Amino acid sequence: MYCGDYQIQGTIFPAPNFNPVMDAQLLGGALQGIGCEKDVLIDILTQRCNSQRLMIAEAYRDMYGRDLITDLKENLSHHFKEVMVGLMYPPASYDAHELWHALKGADTEEKCLIDILASRSNMEIFQMKEAYLMQYNNDLQQDIDSETSGHFRDTLMNLAQGTRMEGYADPSTAAQDAMILWEACQQKTGEHKNMLQMILCNKSYQQLWMVFQEFQNISGQDIVDAINECYDGYFQELLVAIVLCVRDKPSYFAYRLYNAIHDFGFHNKTVIRILIARSEIDLMNIRQRYKERYGKSLFHDIKHFASGHYESALLAICAGDAEDY
């Protein structure tokens, strides 16, 4: 798949000569053995694509009469468990799972809401809302409405509608949109904030590329710098995330991973979520951006901060090698 002028690529692909019955048998043996053979779990679950893992779970249920996710939860612990269980969810269900815990946990995890809702396509948002309703019998937008507040909430609600125009661009309105953004950064009234988020949440990526260029022409300033100067808090973080995702999603996620690893003393939830969610989409590109921007590879930094089977599982998803270290 192409995005802009580069090919996007994940790190996990369908395994050749795939045999779900054999995999299910090996997993059953590993989970029931004394001490649980974690290496076997890593070798199988990180080396199969998501659709293959779902077929393994089906074969496992037929073979043992038990649910594979339940058995993983019962036999594993801590962050290693989160990785192995996370790999077993279909993408939309995994997003729904992460959003539910971000909204309904002891504290609302705003950065998780930002990462997911600022970066997903209309189809991905539609599917995650369906999964959220199926899994938790709750409406995602209602939960966002009740658990967040202010213009941050309004922007999340707008993104969660999944109504961004796709593939359409009108050069004749780009300067007009840019002027509205510039005024919103100057005036900062409630009405201007609404206009700002309406443009960022609903215009197509192609349109926004032109709008950001026009903004630079009008103001002599990059849109991200302007937002950072004019706004603060999670509202500001969300607006910046949208802009960065429009420009280059792999760069955004490389930035978030670096942030999670270095600024928050290895924020496990963020690292796990991004690696799993992007593993079949653009994790290879994220790895490249990470190395270009920060000098050291993602593989190196994970190896430096994580340990044990947890480290092995993350490195297997990252799919780096000794050269990356």
PDB file of C-alpha atoms in Angstrom:
ATOM      1  CA  MET A   1       0.000   0.000   0.000  1.00  0.00           C
ATOM      2  CA  TYR A   2       1.224   3.484  -0.851  1.00  0.00           C
ATOM      3  CA  CYS A   3       0.904   6.634   1.233  1.00  0.00           C
ATOM      4  CA  GLY A   4       2.284   9.843  -0.228  1.00  0.00           C
ATOM      5  CA  ASP A   5       5.543   8.850  -1.924  1.00  0.00           C
ATOM      6  CA  TYR A   6       6.505   5.826   0.188  1.00  0.00           C
ATOM      7  CA  GLN A   7       5.244   2.279   0.583  1.00  0.00           C
ATOM      8  CA  ILE A   8       3.741   1.458   3.954  1.00  0.00           C
ATOM      9  CA  GLN A   9       4.631  -1.895   5.423  1.00  0.00           C
ATOM     10  CA  GLY A  10       4.127  -3.787   8.631  1.00  0.00           C
ATOM     11  CA  THR A  11       6.482  -6.236  10.331  1.00  0.00           C
ATOM     12  CA  ILE A  12       4.100  -9.210  10.639  1.00  0.00           C
ATOM     13  CA  PHE A  13       2.897 -11.082   7.563  1.00  0.00           C
ATOM     14  CA  PRO A  14       0.836 -14.223   6.915  1.00  0.00           C
ATOM     15  CA  ALA A  15       2.953 -17.286   7.719  1.00  0.00           C
ATOM     16  CA  PRO A  16       3.560 -19.628   4.784  1.00  0.00           C
ATOM     17  CA  ASN A  17       2.506 -23.285   5.121  1.00  0.00           C
ATOM     18  CA  PHE A  18       0.118 -22.264   7.875  1.00  0.00           C
ATOM     19  CA  ASN A  19      -1.519 -25.077   9.852  1.00  0.00           C
ATOM     20  CA  PRO A  20      -3.920 -23.775  12.537  1.00  0.00           C
ATOM     21  CA  VAL A  21      -4.578 -27.246  13.991  1.00  0.00           C
ATOM     22  CA  MET A  22      -0.874 -27.894  14.529  1.00  0.00           C
ATOM     23  CA  ASP A  23      -0.407 -24.408  16.029  1.00  0.00           C
ATOM     24  CA  ALA A  24      -3.369 -24.937  18.364  1.00  0.00           C
ATOM     25  CA  GLN A  25      -1.891 -28.266  19.485  1.00  0.00           C
ATOM     26  CA  LEU A  26       1.503 -26.667  20.183  1.00  0.00           C
ATOM     27  CA  LEU A  27      -0.122 -23.810  22.119  1.00  0.00           C
ATOM     28  CA  GLY A  28      -2.194 -26.257  24.159  1.00  0.00           C
ATOM     29  CA  GLY A  29       0.930 -28.203  25.071  1.00  0.00           C
ATOM     30  CA  ALA A  30       2.814 -25.010  25.933  1.00  0.00           C
ATOM     31  CA  LEU A  31       0.033 -23.651  28.144  1.00  0.00           C
ATOM     32  CA  GLN A  32      -0.598 -26.912  29.962  1.00  0.00           C
ATOM     33  CA  GLY A  33       3.047 -27.813  30.497  1.00  0.00           C
ATOM     34  CA  ILE A  34       4.716 -27.200  33.836  1.00  0.00           C
ATOM     35  CA  GLY A  35       5.835 -23.571  34.000  1.00  0.00           C
ATOM     36  CA  CYS A  36       4.220 -22.704  30.625  1.00  0.00           C
ATOM     37  CA  GLU A  37       6.529 -22.744  27.602  1.00  0.00           C
ATOM     38  CA  LYS A  38       6.520 -19.038  26.858  1.00  0.00           C
ATOM     39  CA  ASP A  39       8.999 -19.288  23.979  1.00  0.00           C
ATOM     40  CA  VAL A  40       6.528 -21.459  22.078  1.00  0.00           C
ATOM     41  CA  LEU A  41       3.791 -18.840  22.570  1.00  0.00           C
ATOM     42  CA  ILE A  42       6.097 -16.116  21.249  1.00  0.00           C
ATOM     43  CA  ASP A  43       7.259 -18.190  18.276  1.00  0.00           C
ATOM     44  CA  ILE A  44       3.699 -18.899  17.177  1.00  0.00           C
ATOM     45  CA  LEU A  45       1.671 -15.804  18.059  1.00  0.00           C
ATOM     46  CA  THR A  46       4.184 -13.169  16.882  1.00  0.00           C
ATOM     47  CA  GLN A  47       4.887 -15.035  13.635  1.00  0.00           C
ATOM     48  CA  ARG A  48       1.275 -15.359  12.457  1.00  0.00           C
ATOM     49  CA  CYS A  49      -0.871 -12.524  11.137  1.00  0.00           C
ATOM     50  CA  ASN A  50      -4.050 -11.557  12.972  1.00  0.00           C
ATOM     51  CA  SER A  51      -6.444 -13.510  10.742  1.00  0.00           C
ATOM     52  CA  GLN A  52      -4.287 -16.627  11.215  1.00  0.00           C
ATOM     53  CA  ARG A  53      -4.319 -16.168  14.999  1.00  0.00           C
ATOM     54  CA  LEU A  54      -8.130 -16.063  14.907  1.00  0.00           C
ATOM     55  CA  MET A  55      -8.132 -19.374  12.996  1.00  0.00           C
ATOM     56  CA  ILE A  56      -5.766 -20.834  15.619  1.00  0.00           C
ATOM     57  CA  ALA A  57      -8.166 -19.699  18.385  1.00  0.00           C
ATOM     58  CA  GLU A  58     -11.022 -21.467  16.560  1.00  0.00           C
ATOM     59  CA  ALA A  59      -8.981 -24.672  16.186  1.00  0.00           C
ATOM     60  CA  TYR A  60      -7.966 -24.405  19.861  1.00  0.00           C
ATOM     61  CA  ARG A  61     -11.618 -24.171  20.932  1.00  0.00           C
ATOM     62  CA  ASP A  62     -12.535 -27.201  18.779  1.00  0.00           C
ATOM     63  CA  MET A  63      -9.594 -29.186  20.152  1.00  0.00           C
ATOM     64  CA  TYR A  64      -9.736 -28.333  23.858  1.00  0.00           C
ATOM     65  CA  GLY A  65     -13.229 -26.893  24.362  1.00  0.00           C
ATOM     66  CA  ARG A  66     -11.681 -23.784  25.903  1.00  0.00           C
ATOM     67  CA  ASP A  67     -11.104 -20.185  24.914  1.00  0.00           C
ATOM     68  CA  LEU A  68      -7.474 -19.401  24.017  1.00  0.00           C
ATOM     69  CA  ILE A  69      -7.632 -15.819  25.335  1.00  0.00           C
ATOM     70  CA  THR A  70      -8.968 -17.065  28.684  1.00  0.00           C
ATOM     71  CA  ASP A  71      -6.182 -19.653  28.910  1.00  0.00           C
ATOM     72  CA  LEU A  72      -3.538 -17.037  28.066  1.00  0.00           C
ATOM     73  CA  LYS A  73      -4.924 -14.749  30.772  1.00  0.00           C
ATOM     74  CA  GLU A  74      -4.933 -17.534  33.349  1.00  0.00           C
ATOM     75  CA  ASN A  75      -1.422 -18.803  32.609  1.00  0.00           C
ATOM     76  CA  LEU A  76       0.475 -15.567  31.988  1.00  0.00           C
ATOM     77  CA  SER A  77       1.068 -12.415  33.986  1.00  0.00           C
ATOM     78  CA  HIS A  78       2.064  -8.772  33.835  1.00  0.00           C
ATOM     79  CA  HIS A  79       3.072  -7.091  30.576  1.00  0.00           C
ATOM     80  CA  PHE A  80       3.893 -10.349  28.792  1.00  0.00           C
ATOM     81  CA  LYS A  81       0.252 -11.359  29.259  1.00  0.00           C
ATOM     82  CA  GLU A  82      -0.909  -7.998  27.835  1.00  0.00           C
ATOM     83  CA  VAL A  83       1.158  -8.570  24.690  1.00  0.00           C
ATOM     84  CA  MET A  84       0.042 -12.166  24.082  1.00  0.00           C
ATOM     85  CA  VAL A  85      -3.629 -11.421  24.791  1.00  0.00           C
ATOM     86  CA  GLY A  86      -3.495  -8.185  22.744  1.00  0.00           C
ATOM     87  CA  LEU A  87      -2.265 -10.102  19.695  1.00  0.00           C
ATOM     88  CA  MET A  88      -5.397 -12.276  19.807  1.00  0.00           C
ATOM     89  CA  TYR A  89      -7.896  -9.439  19.266  1.00  0.00           C
ATOM     90  CA  PRO A  90      -8.964  -8.439  15.744  1.00  0.00           C
ATOM     91  CA  PRO A  91      -7.768  -4.842  15.083  1.00  0.00           C
ATOM     92  CA  ALA A  92     -11.147  -3.167  15.691  1.00  0.00           C
ATOM     93  CA  SER A  93     -11.702  -5.190  18.868  1.00  0.00           C
ATOM     94  CA  TYR A  94      -8.225  -4.285  20.101  1.00  0.00           C
ATOM     95  CA  ASP A  95      -8.912  -0.572  19.549  1.00  0.00           C
ATOM     96  CA  ALA A  96     -12.251  -0.961  21.342  1.00  0.00           C
ATOM     97  CA  HIS A  97     -10.559  -2.807  24.224  1.00  0.00           C
ATOM     98  CA  GLU A  98      -7.931  -0.065  24.606  1.00  0.00           C
ATOM     99  CA  LEU A  99     -10.519   2.734  24.415  1.00  0.00           C
ATOM    100  CA  TRP A 100     -12.748   1.044  27.004  1.00  0.00           C
ATOM    101  CA  HIS A 101      -9.896   0.747  29.499  1.00  0.00           C
ATOM    102  CA  ALA A 102      -8.755   4.305  28.738  1.00  0.00           C
ATOM    103  CA  LEU A 103     -12.260   5.649  29.428  1.00  0.00           C
ATOM    104  CA  LYS A 104     -13.397   3.356  32.228  1.00  0.00           C
ATOM    105  CA  GLY A 105     -10.170   2.743  34.172  1.00  0.00           C
ATOM    106  CA  ALA A 106      -9.371   4.404  37.479  1.00  0.00           C
ATOM    107  CA  ASP A 107      -8.100   7.462  35.578  1.00  0.00           C
ATOM    108  CA  THR A 108      -9.029   8.466  32.056  1.00  0.00           C
ATOM    109  CA  GLU A 109      -6.018   7.816  29.795  1.00  0.00           C
ATOM    110  CA  GLU A 110      -6.254  10.807  27.485  1.00  0.00           C
ATOM    111  CA  LYS A 111      -3.104   9.977  25.516  1.00  0.00           C
ATOM    112  CA  CYS A 112      -4.552   6.605  24.517  1.00  0.00           C
ATOM    113  CA  LEU A 113      -7.741   8.305  23.276  1.00  0.00           C
ATOM    114  CA  ILE A 114      -5.598  10.747  21.292  1.00  0.00           C
ATOM    115  CA  ASP A 115      -3.378   8.046  19.742  1.00  0.00           C
ATOM    116  CA  ILE A 116      -6.310   5.993  18.504  1.00  0.00           C
ATOM    117  CA  LEU A 117      -8.894   8.581  17.466  1.00  0.00           C
ATOM    118  CA  ALA A 118      -6.443  11.002  15.819  1.00  0.00           C
ATOM    119  CA  SER A 119      -4.968   8.299  13.593  1.00  0.00           C
ATOM    120  CA  ARG A 120      -7.759   5.989  12.405  1.00  0.00           C
ATOM    121  CA  SER A 121      -9.608   6.115   9.080  1.00  0.00           C
ATOM    122  CA  ASN A 122     -13.399   6.425   8.801  1.00  0.00           C
ATOM    123  CA  MET A 123     -13.696   2.657   8.228  1.00  0.00           C
ATOM    124  CA  GLU A 124     -11.462   1.852  11.212  1.00  0.00           C
ATOM    125  CA  ILE A 125     -13.543   4.175  13.419  1.00  0.00           C
ATOM    126  CA  PHE A 126     -16.809   2.636  12.204  1.00  0.00           C
ATOM    127  CA  GLN A 127     -15.495  -0.879  12.926  1.00  0.00           C
ATOM    128  CA  MET A 128     -14.117   0.047  16.364  1.00  0.00           C
ATOM    129  CA  LYS A 129     -17.468   1.610  17.360  1.00  0.00           C
ATOM    130  CA  GLU A 130     -19.266  -1.589  16.338  1.00  0.00           C
ATOM    131  CA  ALA A 131     -16.740  -3.697  18.275  1.00  0.00           C
ATOM    132  CA  TYR A 132     -17.078  -1.403  21.311  1.00  0.00           C
ATOM    133  CA  LEU A 133     -20.863  -1.823  21.311  1.00  0.00           C
ATOM    134  CA  MET A 134     -20.601  -5.611  20.862  1.00  0.00           C
ATOM    135  CA  GLN A 135     -17.918  -6.115  23.540  1.00  0.00           C
ATOM    136  CA  TYR A 136     -19.113  -3.683  26.210  1.00  0.00           C
ATOM    137  CA  ASN A 137     -22.753  -3.005  25.334  1.00  0.00           C
ATOM    138  CA  ASN A 138     -21.932   0.721  25.465  1.00  0.00           C
ATOM    139  CA  ASP A 139     -21.888   3.474  22.886  1.00  0.00           C
ATOM    140  CA  LEU A 140     -18.347   4.820  22.386  1.00  0.00           C
ATOM    141  CA  GLN A 141     -19.481   8.393  21.738  1.00  0.00           C
ATOM    142  CA  GLN A 142     -21.673   8.414  24.847  1.00  0.00           C
ATOM    143  CA  ASP A 143     -18.744   7.190  26.936  1.00  0.00           C
ATOM    144  CA  ILE A 144     -16.444   9.857  25.483  1.00  0.00           C
ATOM    145  CA  ASP A 145     -19.113  12.436  26.253  1.00  0.00           C
ATOM    146  CA  SER A 146     -19.433  11.343  29.880  1.00  0.00           C
ATOM    147  CA  GLU A 147     -15.730  10.717  30.636  1.00  0.00           C
ATOM    148  CA  THR A 148     -14.058  13.762  29.013  1.00  0.00           C
ATOM    149  CA  SER A 149     -14.835  17.481  28.927  1.00  0.00           C
ATOM    150  CA  GLY A 150     -14.513  20.808  27.147  1.00  0.00           C
ATOM    151  CA  HIS A 151     -13.123  21.306  23.654  1.00  0.00           C
ATOM    152  CA  PHE A 152     -11.032  18.161  24.074  1.00  0.00           C
ATOM    153  CA  ARG A 153     -14.284  16.189  24.376  1.00  0.00           C
ATOM    154  CA  ASP A 154     -15.867  18.029  21.426  1.00  0.00           C
ATOM    155  CA  THR A 155     -12.904  17.213  19.194  1.00  0.00           C
ATOM    156  CA  LEU A 156     -12.859  13.536  20.247  1.00  0.00           C
ATOM    157  CA  MET A 157     -16.604  13.355  19.609  1.00  0.00           C
ATOM    158  CA  ASN A 158     -16.107  14.832  16.159  1.00  0.00           C
ATOM    159  CA  LEU A 159     -13.343  12.343  15.319  1.00  0.00           C
ATOM    160  CA  ALA A 160     -15.452   9.452  16.658  1.00  0.00           C
ATOM    161  CA  GLN A 161     -18.176  10.270  14.125  1.00  0.00           C
ATOM    162  CA  GLY A 162     -15.801   9.043  11.410  1.00  0.00           C
ATOM    163  CA  THR A 163     -17.056  11.602   8.882  1.00  0.00           C
ATOM    164  CA  ARG A 164     -13.753  12.938   7.501  1.00  0.00           C
ATOM    165  CA  MET A 165     -13.909  13.543   3.754  1.00  0.00           C
ATOM    166  CA  GLU A 166     -11.629  11.083   1.990  1.00  0.00           C
ATOM    167  CA  GLY A 167      -9.664  11.635  -1.201  1.00  0.00           C
ATOM    168  CA  TYR A 168     -11.219  15.020  -1.954  1.00  0.00           C
ATOM    169  CA  ALA A 169      -9.290  18.281  -2.207  1.00  0.00           C
ATOM    170  CA  ASP A 170     -10.370  21.763  -3.333  1.00  0.00           C
ATOM    171  CA  PRO A 171      -7.385  24.105  -3.812  1.00  0.00           C
ATOM    172  CA  SER A 172      -9.739  27.097  -4.122  1.00  0.00           C
ATOM    173  CA  THR A 173     -10.842  26.808  -0.457  1.00  0.00           C
ATOM    174  CA  ALA A 174      -7.436  25.956   1.084  1.00  0.00           C
ATOM    175  CA  ALA A 175      -6.477  29.610   1.711  1.00  0.00           C
ATOM    176  CA  GLN A 176      -9.896  30.317   3.220  1.00  0.00           C
ATOM    177  CA  ASP A 177      -9.566  27.333   5.588  1.00  0.00           C
ATOM    178  CA  ALA A 178      -6.037  28.429   6.495  1.00  0.00           C
ATOM    179  CA  MET A 179      -7.302  31.916   7.336  1.00  0.00           C
ATOM    180  CA  ILE A 180      -9.926  30.408   9.655  1.00  0.00           C
ATOM    181  CA  LEU A 181      -7.205  28.372  11.394  1.00  0.00           C
ATOM    182  CA  TRP A 182      -5.007  31.436  11.735  1.00  0.00           C
ATOM    183  CA  GLU A 183      -7.878  33.488  13.223  1.00  0.00           C
ATOM    184  CA  ALA A 184      -8.655  30.606  15.600  1.00  0.00           C
ATOM    185  CA  CYS A 185      -5.058  30.725  16.848  1.00  0.00           C
ATOM    186  CA  GLN A 186      -5.327  34.508  17.367  1.00  0.00           C
ATOM    187  CA  GLN A 187      -8.805  34.850  18.872  1.00  0.00           C
ATOM    188  CA  LYS A 188      -9.116  31.611  20.898  1.00  0.00           C
ATOM    189  CA  THR A 189     -12.846  32.068  21.570  1.00  0.00           C
ATOM    190  CA  GLY A 190     -15.099  29.038  21.969  1.00  0.00           C
ATOM    191  CA  GLU A 191     -16.487  29.625  18.478  1.00  0.00           C
ATOM    192  CA  HIS A 192     -12.997  29.792  16.971  1.00  0.00           C
ATOM    193  CA  LYS A 193     -11.972  26.591  18.745  1.00  0.00           C
ATOM    194  CA  ASN A 194     -15.009  24.875  17.250  1.00  0.00           C
ATOM    195  CA  MET A 195     -14.128  26.097  13.754  1.00  0.00           C
ATOM    196  CA  LEU A 196     -10.532  24.926  14.242  1.00  0.00           C
ATOM    197  CA  GLN A 197     -11.491  21.411  15.252  1.00  0.00           C
ATOM    198  CA  MET A 198     -14.209  21.181  12.567  1.00  0.00           C
ATOM    199  CA  ILE A 199     -11.596  21.788   9.853  1.00  0.00           C
ATOM    200  CA  LEU A 200      -9.001  19.420  11.373  1.00  0.00           C
ATOM    201  CA  CYS A 201     -11.548  16.626  11.988  1.00  0.00           C
ATOM    202  CA  ASN A 202     -13.588  16.782   8.784  1.00  0.00           C
ATOM    203  CA  LYS A 203     -11.417  17.910   5.875  1.00  0.00           C
ATOM    204  CA  SER A 204      -9.590  15.247   3.877  1.00  0.00           C
ATOM    205  CA  TYR A 205      -5.887  14.636   4.434  1.00  0.00           C
ATOM    206  CA  GLN A 206      -5.226  15.890   0.895  1.00  0.00           C
ATOM    207  CA  GLN A 207      -7.096  19.121   1.629  1.00  0.00           C
ATOM    208  CA  LEU A 208      -5.311  19.618   4.945  1.00  0.00           C
ATOM    209  CA  TRP A 209      -1.871  19.252   3.323  1.00  0.00           C
ATOM    210  CA  MET A 210      -2.760  22.300   1.199  1.00  0.00           C
ATOM    211  CA  VAL A 211      -4.332  24.146   4.134  1.00  0.00           C
ATOM    212  CA  PHE A 212      -1.182  23.741   6.239  1.00  0.00           C
ATOM    213  CA  GLN A 213       0.951  25.107   3.405  1.00  0.00           C
ATOM    214  CA  GLU A 214      -1.382  28.091   3.019  1.00  0.00           C
ATOM    215  CA  PHE A 215      -1.255  28.610   6.793  1.00  0.00           C
ATOM    216  CA  GLN A 216       2.532  28.845   6.579  1.00  0.00           C
ATOM    217  CA  ASN A 217       2.205  31.371   3.736  1.00  0.00           C
ATOM    218  CA  ILE A 218      -0.304  33.518   5.623  1.00  0.00           C
ATOM    219  CA  SER A 219       1.269  33.427   9.092  1.00  0.00           C
ATOM    220  CA  GLY A 220       4.932  32.694   8.413  1.00  0.00           C
ATOM    221  CA  GLN A 221       4.568  29.964  11.031  1.00  0.00           C
ATOM    222  CA  ASP A 222       4.119  26.203  11.032  1.00  0.00           C
ATOM    223  CA  ILE A 223       0.630  25.132  12.139  1.00  0.00           C
ATOM    224  CA  VAL A 224       2.055  22.900  14.927  1.00  0.00           C
ATOM    225  CA  ASP A 225       4.066  25.797  16.392  1.00  0.00           C
ATOM    226  CA  ALA A 226       0.985  28.028  16.244  1.00  0.00           C
ATOM    227  CA  ILE A 227      -1.200  25.458  18.038  1.00  0.00           C
ATOM    228  CA  ASN A 228       1.468  24.932  20.697  1.00  0.00           C
ATOM    229  CA  GLU A 229       1.679  28.689  21.310  1.00  0.00           C
ATOM    230  CA  CYS A 230      -2.055  29.304  21.410  1.00  0.00           C
ATOM    231  CA  TYR A 231      -3.492  26.310  23.241  1.00  0.00           C
ATOM    232  CA  ASP A 232      -2.562  23.956  26.051  1.00  0.00           C
ATOM    233  CA  GLY A 233      -3.635  20.759  27.765  1.00  0.00           C
ATOM    234  CA  TYR A 234      -5.077  17.701  26.078  1.00  0.00           C
ATOM    235  CA  PHE A 235      -6.961  19.846  23.545  1.00  0.00           C
ATOM    236  CA  GLN A 236      -3.617  21.142  22.247  1.00  0.00           C
ATOM    237  CA  GLU A 237      -2.093  17.617  22.273  1.00  0.00           C
ATOM    238  CA  LEU A 238      -5.025  16.251  20.282  1.00  0.00           C
ATOM    239  CA  LEU A 239      -4.887  19.019  17.658  1.00  0.00           C
ATOM    240  CA  VAL A 240      -1.136  18.506  17.200  1.00  0.00           C
ATOM    241  CA  ALA A 241      -1.631  14.728  16.936  1.00  0.00           C
ATOM    242  CA  ILE A 242      -4.179  15.220  14.136  1.00  0.00           C
ATOM    243  CA  VAL A 243      -1.772  17.491  12.229  1.00  0.00           C
ATOM    244  CA  LEU A 244       1.140  15.066  12.677  1.00  0.00           C
ATOM    245  CA  CYS A 245      -0.984  12.108  11.540  1.00  0.00           C
ATOM    246  CA  VAL A 246      -2.116  14.020   8.457  1.00  0.00           C
ATOM    247  CA  ARG A 247       1.512  14.708   7.589  1.00  0.00           C
ATOM    248  CA  ASP A 248       3.024  11.297   8.316  1.00  0.00           C
ATOM    249  CA  LYS A 249       1.547   8.653  10.617  1.00  0.00           C
ATOM    250  CA  PRO A 250       4.745   6.590  10.964  1.00  0.00           C
ATOM    251  CA  SER A 251       6.590   9.721  12.162  1.00  0.00           C
ATOM    252  CA  TYR A 252       3.822  10.420  14.672  1.00  0.00           C
ATOM    253  CA  PHE A 253       3.995   6.902  16.119  1.00  0.00           C
ATOM    254  CA  ALA A 254       7.812   6.958  16.170  1.00  0.00           C
ATOM    255  CA  TYR A 255       7.556  10.167  18.209  1.00  0.00           C
ATOM    256  CA  ARG A 256       5.002   8.595  20.566  1.00  0.00           C
ATOM    257  CA  LEU A 257       7.140   5.480  21.060  1.00  0.00           C
ATOM    258  CA  TYR A 258      10.256   7.528  21.787  1.00  0.00           C
ATOM    259  CA  ASN A 259       8.223   9.628  24.198  1.00  0.00           C
ATOM    260  CA  ALA A 260       6.822   6.515  25.916  1.00  0.00           C
ATOM    261  CA  ILE A 261      10.240   4.851  26.192  1.00  0.00           C
ATOM    262  CA  HIS A 262      12.383   7.819  27.211  1.00  0.00           C
ATOM    263  CA  ASP A 263      10.147  10.466  28.782  1.00  0.00           C
ATOM    264  CA  PHE A 264       7.932   8.197  30.858  1.00  0.00           C
ATOM    265  CA  GLY A 265      10.422   5.523  31.955  1.00  0.00           C
ATOM    266  CA  PHE A 266       9.135   2.962  29.446  1.00  0.00           C
ATOM    267  CA  HIS A 267       5.364   3.477  29.480  1.00  0.00           C
ATOM    268  CA  ASN A 268       4.457  -0.157  28.831  1.00  0.00           C
ATOM    269  CA  LYS A 269       0.840   0.324  27.801  1.00  0.00           C
ATOM    270  CA  THR A 270       1.738   2.815  25.073  1.00  0.00           C
ATOM    271  CA  VAL A 271       4.596   0.716  23.692  1.00  0.00           C
ATOM    272  CA  ILE A 272       2.475  -2.460  23.645  1.00  0.00           C
ATOM    273  CA  ARG A 273      -0.528  -0.734  22.082  1.00  0.00           C
ATOM    274  CA  ILE A 274       1.403   0.911  19.237  1.00  0.00           C
ATOM    275  CA  LEU A 275       3.480  -2.181  18.401  1.00  0.00           C
ATOM    276  CA  ILE A 276       0.418  -4.444  18.249  1.00  0.00           C
ATOM    277  CA  ALA A 277      -1.910  -1.988  16.504  1.00  0.00           C
ATOM    278  CA  ARG A 278       0.612  -0.998  13.806  1.00  0.00           C
ATOM    279  CA  SER A 279       2.298  -4.421  13.360  1.00  0.00           C
ATOM    280  CA  GLU A 280       0.456  -5.249  10.117  1.00  0.00           C
ATOM    281  CA  ILE A 281       0.072  -1.650   8.895  1.00  0.00           C
ATOM    282  CA  ASP A 282       3.204   0.504   9.079  1.00  0.00           C
ATOM    283  CA  LEU A 283       5.486  -0.686  11.886  1.00  0.00           C
ATOM    284  CA  MET A 284       8.380  -1.134   9.438  1.00  0.00           C
ATOM    285  CA  ASN A 285       8.012   2.553   8.477  1.00  0.00           C
ATOM    286  CA  ILE A 286       7.750   3.528  12.147  1.00  0.00           C
ATOM    287  CA  ARG A 287      11.029   1.694  12.789  1.00  0.00           C
ATOM    288  CA  GLN A 288      12.676   3.593   9.904  1.00  0.00           C
ATOM    289  CA  ARG A 289      11.409   6.991  11.135  1.00  0.00           C
ATOM    290  CA  TYR A 290      12.527   6.167  14.682  1.00  0.00           C
ATOM    291  CA  LYS A 291      16.090   5.384  13.554  1.00  0.00           C
ATOM    292  CA  GLU A 292      16.246   8.460  11.285  1.00  0.00           C
ATOM    293  CA  ARG A 293      14.968  10.822  13.936  1.00  0.00           C
ATOM    294  CA  TYR A 294      16.540   9.512  17.138  1.00  0.00           C
ATOM    295  CA  GLY A 295      19.779   7.868  15.979  1.00  0.00           C
ATOM    296  CA  LYS A 296      19.155   4.559  17.746  1.00  0.00           C
ATOM    297  CA  SER A 297      16.830   1.835  16.548  1.00  0.00           C
ATOM    298  CA  LEU A 298      13.526   0.978  18.186  1.00  0.00           C
ATOM    299  CA  PHE A 299      14.914  -2.559  18.561  1.00  0.00           C
ATOM    300  CA  HIS A 300      17.876  -1.162  20.542  1.00  0.00           C
ATOM    301  CA  ASP A 301      15.708   0.916  22.873  1.00  0.00           C
ATOM    302  CA  ILE A 302      13.252  -1.902  23.590  1.00  0.00           C
ATOM    303  CA  LYS A 303      16.165  -4.257  24.308  1.00  0.00           C
ATOM    304  CA  HIS A 304      17.669  -1.651  26.634  1.00  0.00           C
ATOM    305  CA  PHE A 305      14.515  -1.041  28.692  1.00  0.00           C
ATOM    306  CA  ALA A 306      12.499  -4.299  28.636  1.00  0.00           C
ATOM    307  CA  SER A 307      13.546  -7.757  29.822  1.00  0.00           C
ATOM    308  CA  GLY A 308      12.694 -11.453  29.842  1.00  0.00           C
ATOM    309  CA  HIS A 309       9.938 -12.979  27.724  1.00  0.00           C
ATOM    310  CA  TYR A 310       8.238  -9.572  27.599  1.00  0.00           C
ATOM    311  CA  GLU A 311      11.305  -8.165  25.839  1.00  0.00           C
ATOM    312  CA  SER A 312      11.441 -11.189  23.496  1.00  0.00           C
ATOM    313  CA  ALA A 313       7.795 -10.744  22.523  1.00  0.00           C
ATOM    314  CA  LEU A 314       8.163  -7.008  21.813  1.00  0.00           C
ATOM    315  CA  LEU A 315      11.342  -7.586  19.785  1.00  0.00           C
ATOM    316  CA  ALA A 316       9.622 -10.332  17.779  1.00  0.00           C
ATOM    317  CA  ILE A 317       6.796  -7.924  16.859  1.00  0.00           C
ATOM    318  CA  CYS A 318       9.313  -5.151  16.135  1.00  0.00           C
ATOM    319  CA  ALA A 319      11.072  -7.739  13.921  1.00  0.00           C
ATOM    320  CA  GLY A 320      14.492  -6.132  14.169  1.00  0.00           C
ATOM    321  CA  ASP A 321      17.762  -8.032  14.159  1.00  0.00           C
ATOM    322  CA  ALA A 322      21.280  -7.805  15.558  1.00  0.00           C
ATOM    323  CA  GLU A 323      22.185  -5.072  13.054  1.00  0.00           C
ATOM    324  CA  ASP A 324      19.494  -2.860  14.546  1.00  0.00           C
ATOM    325  CA  TYR A 325      21.082  -3.163  17.962  1.00  0.00           C
TER     326      TYR A 325
END
